[in-house]
Amino acid sequence: MSSNCGYPGFDLSCNNQSQTIITFPSSGDFIVQSINYLDQILYINGTDNCMLKRFLHRDLSFEDTPFSIYWGFEGTKNYTFFNCSSDQEIYWPSNIISCLSTEYYKVLFLPTNWSQPRLELHNCTVISTTLIPSSFEWREINRGFKLAWDVPDCRYCEERDQACGLKKGKSLTIQCLHTDKVSSGLSKAAKFGIMVGVGIPGLLFFVWLVLPFCNKTVQGQNPQPITELSTLTSQQPSTVVTGLDASTIESYPKTLLGESWELPKPNDNSCPICLSEYKSKETLRTIPECNHYFHASCVDEWLRMNATCPLCRNPQAN
């Protein structure tokens, strides 16, 4: 009786160069560069670090595997491979495929819509044109190639900082498993909340401790300017800005909106103070000098504190 330690199709091994290898039935071995468990993306490269050779020879098949090509948002794009003589001037050295080139010729790889008719490649011949997923980073061809998988879906476990594993005796049923890094069982959001909750009070406490010492230092270094400033302040007349009295506010015209919702200005259908739309049976108050109107309850409270229109800030007299 055999026992599985992993999900079928996800078996990994190591080669003699300590590289992680995954083997596909129809395409052979590939180097696993990284795995994004949250997005369920596998980054692979050829064992000879020449992934583009696979595209050139159309030697890629992922049949009978849980993986599919990650196409990206734009699907596929046409790319053209060129065989250029060594004396051909190349304006894009990063597009030379070094693993397919020799000292006698260079193999160039470009989006097809670049190659014709704008480029002058007199000493180049077309090898082939093929469709390649838009997710392939052709400007950084050594990054590898992206594969995606849907089953098993372990994203829920990953979001909770937990591992994904098979349930014992349940064949291919998966479950989330606690690991050492999440022994507390807290999610990333919870940990972030704790950090913020502890960090901000700590910072405020530090400022509270340091601020008195800073004030004493400033006072000891600059006694004269402070004295002069206080003298200057005492010489200036004190002004206290107050709002309007109740009788002035009540003298401003009021309007009770009817069922037909007759507004003085049909386009001004919301109160600039509370930002709520006016409704029937609500009372509006208008400021005569500028004809701006508001909910009476909103503008009355404002005018008790400020002797200006809340919208245009024009001063109002008692």
Coordinates of N, CA and C in Angstrom, one line a residue, residues 144-241:
G144 N 12.2 33.3 -16.7 CA 11.4 32.1 -16.7 C 10.0 32.3 -17.2
F145 N 9.2 31.3 -16.9 CA 7.9 31.2 -17.6 C 6.9 30.9 -16.5
K146 N 5.6 31.4 -16.6 CA 4.6 31.2 -15.6 C 3.6 30.1 -15.9
L147 N 3.3 29.3 -15.0 CA 2.3 28.3 -15.1 C 1.3 28.5 -13.9
A148 N 0.0 28.3 -14.1 CA -1.0 28.5 -13.1 C -1.7 27.1 -12.8
W149 N -2.2 27.0 -11.6 CA -3.0 25.8 -11.3 C -4.3 26.3 -10.5
D150 N -5.3 25.5 -10.7 CA -6.6 25.8 -10.0 C -6.9 24.8 -8.9
V151 N -6.5 23.5 -9.1 CA -6.7 22.4 -8.1 C -5.4 21.8 -7.7
P152 N -5.1 21.7 -6.4 CA -6.0 22.1 -5.3 C -6.0 23.7 -5.1
D153 N -7.0 24.2 -4.6 CA -7.1 25.6 -4.3 C -6.7 25.9 -2.8
C154 N -5.5 26.4 -2.6 CA -5.0 26.6 -1.2 C -4.9 28.0 -0.9
R155 N -5.5 28.9 -1.7 CA -5.4 30.3 -1.4 C -6.0 30.7 -0.1
Y156 N -7.1 30.1 0.3 CA -7.7 30.4 1.6 C -6.7 30.2 2.8
C157 N -5.9 29.0 2.7 CA -4.9 28.8 3.7 C -3.8 29.8 3.7
E158 N -3.4 30.1 2.5 CA -2.3 31.1 2.4 C -2.6 32.4 2.9
E159 N -3.9 32.9 2.7 CA -4.3 34.2 3.2 C -4.3 34.2 4.7
R160 N -4.4 33.0 5.4 CA -4.4 33.0 6.8 C -3.0 32.6 7.4
D161 N -2.0 32.6 6.5 CA -0.6 32.3 6.9 C -0.5 30.8 7.4
Q162 N -1.3 30.0 6.7 CA -1.3 28.5 7.1 C -0.9 27.7 5.9
A163 N -0.3 26.5 6.2 CA 0.1 25.6 5.2 C -1.2 24.8 4.7
C164 N -1.0 24.3 3.5 CA -2.1 23.5 2.9 C -1.6 22.1 2.8
G165 N -2.4 21.1 3.3 CA -2.0 19.7 3.2 C -3.2 18.8 3.0
L166 N -2.9 17.5 2.8 CA -3.9 16.5 2.6 C -4.4 16.0 4.0
K167 N -5.7 15.8 4.1 CA -6.3 15.2 5.3 C -6.0 13.7 5.3
K168 N -5.7 13.2 6.5 CA -5.3 11.8 6.6 C -6.6 10.9 6.3
G169 N -6.3 9.9 5.5 CA -7.4 9.0 5.2 C -8.5 9.6 4.3
K170 N -8.3 10.8 3.7 CA -9.4 11.4 3.0 C -8.9 11.6 1.5
S171 N -8.1 10.7 1.0 CA -7.5 10.8 -0.4 C -7.0 12.2 -0.7
L172 N -7.8 12.9 -1.6 CA -7.3 14.2 -2.1 C -8.0 15.4 -1.4
T173 N -8.6 15.2 -0.3 CA -9.2 16.3 0.4 C -8.1 17.1 1.1
I174 N -8.2 18.4 1.0 CA -7.1 19.3 1.6 C -7.7 20.0 2.8
Q175 N -6.7 20.4 3.6 CA -7.1 21.2 4.9 C -6.0 22.2 5.1
C176 N -6.3 23.2 5.9 CA -5.3 24.2 6.4 C -4.6 23.7 7.6
L177 N -3.3 23.8 7.7 CA -2.5 23.3 8.8 C -1.7 24.4 9.4
H178 N -1.6 24.4 10.7 CA -0.8 25.4 11.5 C 0.6 25.1 11.3
T179 N 1.4 26.2 11.1 CA 2.9 26.0 11.1 C 3.5 26.8 12.1
D180 N 4.9 26.6 12.3 CA 5.6 27.3 13.3 C 5.4 28.8 13.2
K181 N 5.4 29.4 12.0 CA 5.3 30.8 11.8 C 4.0 31.4 12.2
V182 N 3.0 30.5 12.4 CA 1.7 31.0 12.8 C 1.2 30.3 14.0
S183 N 2.1 30.0 14.9 CA 1.7 29.3 16.1 C 0.6 30.0 16.9
S184 N 0.6 31.3 16.8 CA -0.4 32.1 17.5 C -1.8 32.0 16.8
G185 N -1.8 31.6 15.5 CA -3.1 31.5 14.8 C -3.6 32.8 14.3
L186 N -2.8 33.8 14.3 CA -3.2 35.2 13.9 C -2.9 35.4 12.5
S187 N -3.8 36.1 11.8 CA -3.7 36.4 10.4 C -2.7 37.6 10.2
K188 N -2.3 37.8 9.0 CA -1.5 39.0 8.7 C -2.1 40.3 9.1
A189 N -3.5 40.4 8.8 CA -4.2 41.6 9.2 C -4.2 41.8 10.7
A190 N -4.4 40.7 11.5 CA -4.4 40.8 12.9 C -3.1 41.2 13.5
K191 N -2.0 40.6 12.9 CA -0.6 41.0 13.3 C -0.4 42.5 13.1
F192 N -0.8 42.9 11.9 CA -0.6 44.3 11.5 C -1.3 45.2 12.5
G193 N -2.6 44.8 12.8 CA -3.4 45.6 13.8 C -2.7 45.7 15.1
I194 N -2.1 44.6 15.6 CA -1.4 44.6 16.9 C -0.2 45.5 16.8
M195 N 0.5 45.5 15.7 CA 1.7 46.3 15.6 C 1.3 47.8 15.7
V196 N 0.3 48.1 14.9 CA -0.1 49.5 14.9 C -0.7 49.9 16.3
G197 N -1.4 49.0 16.9 CA -2.0 49.3 18.2 C -1.0 49.5 19.3
V198 N 0.1 48.8 19.2 CA 1.2 49.0 20.2 C 2.2 50.1 19.8
G199 N 2.4 50.2 18.5 CA 3.5 51.2 18.1 C 3.1 52.6 18.2
I200 N 1.8 53.0 17.9 CA 1.4 54.4 18.0 C 1.4 54.9 19.4
P201 N 0.7 54.1 20.4 CA 0.8 54.6 21.8 C 2.3 54.7 22.3
G202 N 3.1 53.8 21.9 CA 4.5 53.9 22.3 C 5.2 55.2 21.8
L203 N 4.9 55.5 20.5 CA 5.5 56.7 19.9 C 5.0 58.0 20.6
L204 N 3.7 58.0 20.9 CA 3.1 59.1 21.6 C 3.7 59.3 23.0
F205 N 3.9 58.2 23.7 CA 4.5 58.2 25.0 C 5.9 58.7 25.0
F206 N 6.7 58.4 23.9 CA 8.0 58.9 23.8 C 8.0 60.4 23.5
V207 N 7.1 60.9 22.7 CA 7.0 62.3 22.4 C 6.7 63.0 23.7
W208 N 5.8 62.5 24.5 CA 5.3 63.1 25.8 C 6.5 63.2 26.7
L209 N 7.4 62.2 26.7 CA 8.6 62.3 27.6 C 9.6 63.3 27.1
V210 N 9.8 63.4 25.8 CA 10.9 64.2 25.2 C 10.5 65.7 25.1
L211 N 9.2 66.0 24.9 CA 8.7 67.3 24.6 C 9.1 68.3 25.7
P212 N 8.9 68.0 27.0 CA 9.2 69.0 28.1 C 10.7 69.4 28.1
F213 N 11.6 68.4 27.8 CA 13.0 68.8 27.7 C 13.3 69.7 26.5
C214 N 12.6 69.5 25.4 CA 12.8 70.4 24.3 C 12.4 71.8 24.6
N215 N 11.2 71.9 25.2 CA 10.7 73.2 25.6 C 11.7 74.0 26.5
K216 N 12.2 73.2 27.5 CA 13.1 73.9 28.5 C 14.4 74.4 27.7
T217 N 14.9 73.6 26.8 CA 16.1 73.9 26.0 C 15.8 75.2 25.2
V218 N 14.7 75.3 24.6 CA 14.3 76.4 23.7 C 14.2 77.7 24.6
Q219 N 13.5 77.5 25.8 CA 13.4 78.7 26.7 C 14.7 79.2 27.2
G220 N 15.6 78.2 27.5 CA 16.9 78.6 28.0 C 17.8 79.3 27.0
Q221 N 17.6 79.0 25.7 CA 18.5 79.6 24.7 C 17.9 80.9 24.2
N222 N 16.6 81.1 24.2 CA 16.0 82.3 23.6 C 15.1 83.0 24.6
P223 N 15.6 83.5 25.7 CA 14.7 84.2 26.7 C 14.2 85.6 26.2
Q224 N 15.1 86.3 25.5 CA 14.8 87.7 25.1 C 13.7 87.8 24.0
P225 N 13.7 86.9 22.9 CA 12.7 87.0 21.9 C 11.3 86.7 22.5
I226 N 11.3 85.7 23.5 CA 10.0 85.4 24.1 C 9.4 86.5 24.8
T227 N 10.3 87.2 25.6 CA 9.8 88.4 26.4 C 9.3 89.5 25.5
E228 N 10.0 89.7 24.4 CA 9.6 90.8 23.4 C 8.3 90.4 22.8
L229 N 8.1 89.1 22.5 CA 6.9 88.7 21.8 C 5.7 88.9 22.8
S230 N 5.9 88.6 24.0 CA 4.8 88.7 25.0 C 4.5 90.2 25.2
T231 N 5.5 91.1 25.2 CA 5.3 92.5 25.3 C 4.5 93.0 24.1
L232 N 4.9 92.5 22.9 CA 4.2 93.0 21.7 C 2.8 92.5 21.7
T233 N 2.6 91.3 22.1 CA 1.2 90.8 22.2 C 0.3 91.6 23.1
S234 N 0.9 92.0 24.2 CA 0.1 92.7 25.2 C -0.3 94.1 24.7
Q235 N 0.5 94.6 23.7 CA 0.2 96.0 23.2 C -0.8 95.9 22.1
Q236 N -1.1 94.7 21.5 CA -2.1 94.7 20.4 C -3.5 94.5 21.0
P237 N -4.4 95.2 20.4 CA -5.8 95.0 20.9 C -6.3 93.6 20.7
S238 N -7.0 93.1 21.6 CA -7.5 91.7 21.5 C -8.8 91.8 20.7
T239 N -8.9 90.8 19.8 CA -10.1 90.7 18.9 C -10.7 89.3 19.1
V240 N -11.9 89.2 19.3 CA -12.6 88.0 19.5 C -13.7 87.9 18.4
V241 N -13.5 86.9 17.5 CA -14.5 86.7 16.4 C -15.6 85.9 16.9

